PDB file of C-alpha atoms in Angstrom:
ATOM      1  CA  UNK A   1       5.819 -18.441   5.148  1.00  0.00           C
ATOM      2  CA  UNK A   2       6.311 -18.917   1.677  1.00  0.00           C
ATOM      3  CA  UNK A   3       2.998 -16.819   1.195  1.00  0.00           C
ATOM      4  CA  UNK A   4       4.297 -14.010   3.672  1.00  0.00           C
ATOM      5  CA  UNK A   5       7.329 -13.524   1.515  1.00  0.00           C
ATOM      6  CA  UNK A   6       5.204 -13.780  -1.638  1.00  0.00           C
ATOM      7  CA  UNK A   7       2.730 -10.935  -1.022  1.00  0.00           C
ATOM      8  CA  UNK A   8       6.099  -8.359   0.534  1.00  0.00           C
ATOM      9  CA  UNK A   9       7.476  -8.857  -2.445  1.00  0.00           C
ATOM     10  CA  UNK A  10       4.393  -7.930  -4.551  1.00  0.00           C
ATOM     11  CA  UNK A  11       3.533  -5.453  -2.290  1.00  0.00           C
ATOM     12  CA  UNK A  12       6.763  -4.327  -2.886  1.00  0.00           C
ATOM     13  CA  UNK A  13       6.732  -4.388  -6.475  1.00  0.00           C
ATOM     14  CA  UNK A  14       3.226  -2.796  -6.386  1.00  0.00           C
ATOM     15  CA  UNK A  15       4.801   0.157  -4.388  1.00  0.00           C
ATOM     16  CA  UNK A  16       7.568   0.389  -6.901  1.00  0.00           C
ATOM     17  CA  UNK A  17       5.431   0.918  -9.761  1.00  0.00           C
ATOM     18  CA  UNK A  18       3.387   3.731  -7.717  1.00  0.00           C
ATOM     19  CA  UNK A  19       6.720   5.454  -7.065  1.00  0.00           C
ATOM     20  CA  UNK A  20       7.748   5.292 -10.719  1.00  0.00           C
ATOM     21  CA  UNK A  21       4.854   6.497 -11.979  1.00  0.00           C
ATOM     22  CA  UNK A  22       3.822   9.121  -9.438  1.00  0.00           C
ATOM     23  CA  UNK A  23       6.055  12.244  -8.957  1.00  0.00           C
ATOM     24  CA  UNK A  24       4.254  13.255  -5.169  1.00  0.00           C
ATOM     25  CA  UNK A  25       5.058   9.788  -3.867  1.00  0.00           C
ATOM     26  CA  UNK A  26       8.808   9.532  -3.358  1.00  0.00           C
ATOM     27  CA  UNK A  27      11.118   7.207  -2.233  1.00  0.00           C
ATOM     28  CA  UNK A  28      14.662   8.547  -1.865  1.00  0.00           C
ATOM     29  CA  UNK A  29      18.040   6.679  -1.082  1.00  0.00           C
ATOM     30  CA  UNK A  30      21.944   6.674  -1.697  1.00  0.00           C
ATOM     31  CA  UNK A  31      22.004   4.010  -3.739  1.00  0.00           C
ATOM     32  CA  UNK A  32      19.714   1.260  -5.694  1.00  0.00           C
ATOM     33  CA  UNK A  33      20.492  -1.282  -2.895  1.00  0.00           C
ATOM     34  CA  UNK A  34      19.121   1.500  -0.235  1.00  0.00           C
ATOM     35  CA  UNK A  35      16.065   2.334  -2.143  1.00  0.00           C
ATOM     36  CA  UNK A  36      15.287  -1.615  -2.331  1.00  0.00           C
ATOM     37  CA  UNK A  37      15.924  -2.536   1.275  1.00  0.00           C
ATOM     38  CA  UNK A  38      13.712   0.541   2.063  1.00  0.00           C
ATOM     39  CA  UNK A  39      11.119  -0.567  -0.448  1.00  0.00           C
ATOM     40  CA  UNK A  40      10.800  -3.968   1.323  1.00  0.00           C
ATOM     41  CA  UNK A  41      10.270  -1.799   4.595  1.00  0.00           C
ATOM     42  CA  UNK A  42       7.765   0.205   3.461  1.00  0.00           C
ATOM     43  CA  UNK A  43       6.385  -2.714   1.645  1.00  0.00           C
ATOM     44  CA  UNK A  44       6.361  -4.888   5.389  1.00  0.00           C
ATOM     45  CA  UNK A  45       4.922  -1.520   6.909  1.00  0.00           C
ATOM     46  CA  UNK A  46       2.072  -1.488   4.229  1.00  0.00           C
ATOM     47  CA  UNK A  47       1.379  -4.998   4.751  1.00  0.00           C
ATOM     48  CA  UNK A  48       1.071  -4.717   8.598  1.00  0.00           C
ATOM     49  CA  UNK A  49      -1.088  -1.620   8.195  1.00  0.00           C
ATOM     50  CA  UNK A  50      -3.583  -3.186   5.642  1.00  0.00           C
ATOM     51  CA  UNK A  51      -3.682  -6.074   8.213  1.00  0.00           C
ATOM     52  CA  UNK A  52      -4.029  -4.577  11.320  1.00  0.00           C
ATOM     53  CA  UNK A  53      -5.981  -1.167  10.633  1.00  0.00           C
ATOM     54  CA  UNK A  54      -7.929  -2.020   7.540  1.00  0.00           C
ATOM     55  CA  UNK A  55     -10.762  -4.777   8.775  1.00  0.00           C
ATOM     56  CA  UNK A  56     -11.103  -2.021  11.539  1.00  0.00           C
ATOM     57  CA  UNK A  57     -11.831   0.805   9.104  1.00  0.00           C
ATOM     58  CA  UNK A  58     -13.688  -1.429   6.985  1.00  0.00           C
ATOM     59  CA  UNK A  59     -16.275  -2.907   9.637  1.00  0.00           C
ATOM     60  CA  UNK A  60     -16.898   0.781  10.507  1.00  0.00           C
ATOM     61  CA  UNK A  61     -17.496   1.948   7.468  1.00  0.00           C
ATOM     62  CA  UNK A  62     -19.456  -0.806   6.349  1.00  0.00           C
ATOM     63  CA  UNK A  63     -22.887   1.460   5.607  1.00  0.00           C
ATOM     64  CA  UNK A  64     -20.619   2.937   3.303  1.00  0.00           C
ATOM     65  CA  UNK A  65     -19.147   0.368   1.656  1.00  0.00           C
ATOM     66  CA  UNK A  66     -23.008  -0.745   0.467  1.00  0.00           C
ATOM     67  CA  UNK A  67     -23.973   2.879  -0.475  1.00  0.00           C
ATOM     68  CA  UNK A  68     -21.242   3.571  -2.546  1.00  0.00           C
ATOM     69  CA  UNK A  69     -21.273   0.332  -4.094  1.00  0.00           C
ATOM     70  CA  UNK A  70     -17.623  -0.047  -2.684  1.00  0.00           C
ATOM     71  CA  UNK A  71     -15.853   2.507  -4.085  1.00  0.00           C
ATOM     72  CA  UNK A  72     -14.951   3.794  -0.701  1.00  0.00           C
ATOM     73  CA  UNK A  73     -12.521   1.389  -1.304  1.00  0.00           C
ATOM     74  CA  UNK A  74     -10.392   3.792  -2.962  1.00  0.00           C
ATOM     75  CA  UNK A  75     -10.752   6.289  -0.191  1.00  0.00           C
ATOM     76  CA  UNK A  76      -9.965   3.328   2.187  1.00  0.00           C
ATOM     77  CA  UNK A  77      -6.550   2.321   0.162  1.00  0.00           C
ATOM     78  CA  UNK A  78      -5.647   5.887  -0.017  1.00  0.00           C
ATOM     79  CA  UNK A  79      -5.841   6.107   3.783  1.00  0.00           C
ATOM     80  CA  UNK A  80      -3.859   2.946   4.505  1.00  0.00           C
ATOM     81  CA  UNK A  81      -1.143   4.491   1.660  1.00  0.00           C
ATOM     82  CA  UNK A  82      -1.375   7.951   3.811  1.00  0.00           C
ATOM     83  CA  UNK A  83      -1.051   6.151   7.286  1.00  0.00           C
ATOM     84  CA  UNK A  84       1.750   4.095   5.632  1.00  0.00           C
ATOM     85  CA  UNK A  85       3.318   7.369   4.388  1.00  0.00           C
ATOM     86  CA  UNK A  86       2.921   8.710   8.146  1.00  0.00           C
ATOM     87  CA  UNK A  87       4.531   5.579  10.077  1.00  0.00           C
ATOM     88  CA  UNK A  88       7.499   5.749   7.715  1.00  0.00           C
ATOM     89  CA  UNK A  89       8.051   9.419   8.085  1.00  0.00           C
ATOM     90  CA  UNK A  90       7.868   8.425  12.535  1.00  0.00           C
ATOM     91  CA  UNK A  91      10.764   5.833  11.593  1.00  0.00           C
ATOM     92  CA  UNK A  92      12.575   7.799   9.448  1.00  0.00           C
ATOM     93  CA  UNK A  93      12.492   6.065   6.197  1.00  0.00           C
ATOM     94  CA  UNK A  94      12.508   8.110   2.943  1.00  0.00           C
ATOM     95  CA  UNK A  95       9.146   7.121   1.866  1.00  0.00           C
ATOM     96  CA  UNK A  96       6.392  10.185   1.443  1.00  0.00           C
ATOM     97  CA  UNK A  97       2.943  10.308  -0.302  1.00  0.00           C
ATOM     98  CA  UNK A  98       2.190  13.810  -0.731  1.00  0.00           C
ATOM     99  CA  UNK A  99      -1.556  14.650  -0.685  1.00  0.00           C
ATOM    100  CA  UNK A 100      -4.568  12.877  -0.518  1.00  0.00           C
ATOM    101  CA  UNK A 101      -5.413  12.956  -4.218  1.00  0.00           C
ATOM    102  CA  UNK A 102      -1.959  11.207  -4.774  1.00  0.00           C
ATOM    103  CA  UNK A 103      -3.098   8.569  -2.351  1.00  0.00           C
ATOM    104  CA  UNK A 104      -6.096   7.687  -3.819  1.00  0.00           C
ATOM    105  CA  UNK A 105      -4.484   7.389  -7.638  1.00  0.00           C
ATOM    106  CA  UNK A 106      -1.392   5.719  -5.681  1.00  0.00           C
ATOM    107  CA  UNK A 107      -3.745   3.179  -3.822  1.00  0.00           C
ATOM    108  CA  UNK A 108      -5.481   2.637  -7.143  1.00  0.00           C
ATOM    109  CA  UNK A 109      -2.020   1.784  -8.529  1.00  0.00           C
ATOM    110  CA  UNK A 110      -0.840  -0.465  -5.990  1.00  0.00           C
ATOM    111  CA  UNK A 111      -3.844  -2.329  -6.065  1.00  0.00           C
ATOM    112  CA  UNK A 112      -3.981  -3.316  -9.762  1.00  0.00           C
ATOM    113  CA  UNK A 113      -0.346  -4.155  -9.803  1.00  0.00           C
ATOM    114  CA  UNK A 114      -0.447  -5.921  -6.635  1.00  0.00           C
ATOM    115  CA  UNK A 115      -3.587  -7.655  -7.870  1.00  0.00           C
ATOM    116  CA  UNK A 116      -1.218  -9.045 -11.352  1.00  0.00           C
ATOM    117  CA  UNK A 117       1.537  -9.696  -9.067  1.00  0.00           C
ATOM    118  CA  UNK A 118      -0.347 -12.500  -7.251  1.00  0.00           C
ATOM    119  CA  UNK A 119      -1.929 -13.550 -10.335  1.00  0.00           C
ATOM    120  CA  UNK A 120       1.719 -14.207 -11.443  1.00  0.00           C
ATOM    121  CA  UNK A 121       3.460 -15.364  -8.493  1.00  0.00           C
ATOM    122  CA  UNK A 122       3.034 -18.624  -6.668  1.00  0.00           C
ATOM    123  CA  UNK A 123       0.574 -18.299  -3.917  1.00  0.00           C
ATOM    124  CA  UNK A 124       1.443 -21.668  -1.622  1.00  0.00           C
ATOM    125  CA  UNK A 125       2.333 -22.316   1.856  1.00  0.00           C
TER     126      UNK A 125
END
């Protein structure tokens, strides 16, 4: 359970950095507390999307992983971020990613920041 909480906090922090750095990734809210709550829910959705959909996409695109020496990972991460944005739109959450290239850059930022936070934060059950 502790591992799940740590990963969710790391995802929320990584998404917050992406929102902060990129103008076309937006998170709106009335107050800071509401934005933080929305960010936690978005991080949960992002984690769920990565847990359910990403392995299927990786298996289906395995030849592309070999052909591009893993660079297709950037596209897969971008698609997961766009899917998260779409799900958040359907759930009336105020998180939106505008455009594919913004999602590619946002996916790169989320990956790097999430990796750095996983290095710093404890990872035990």
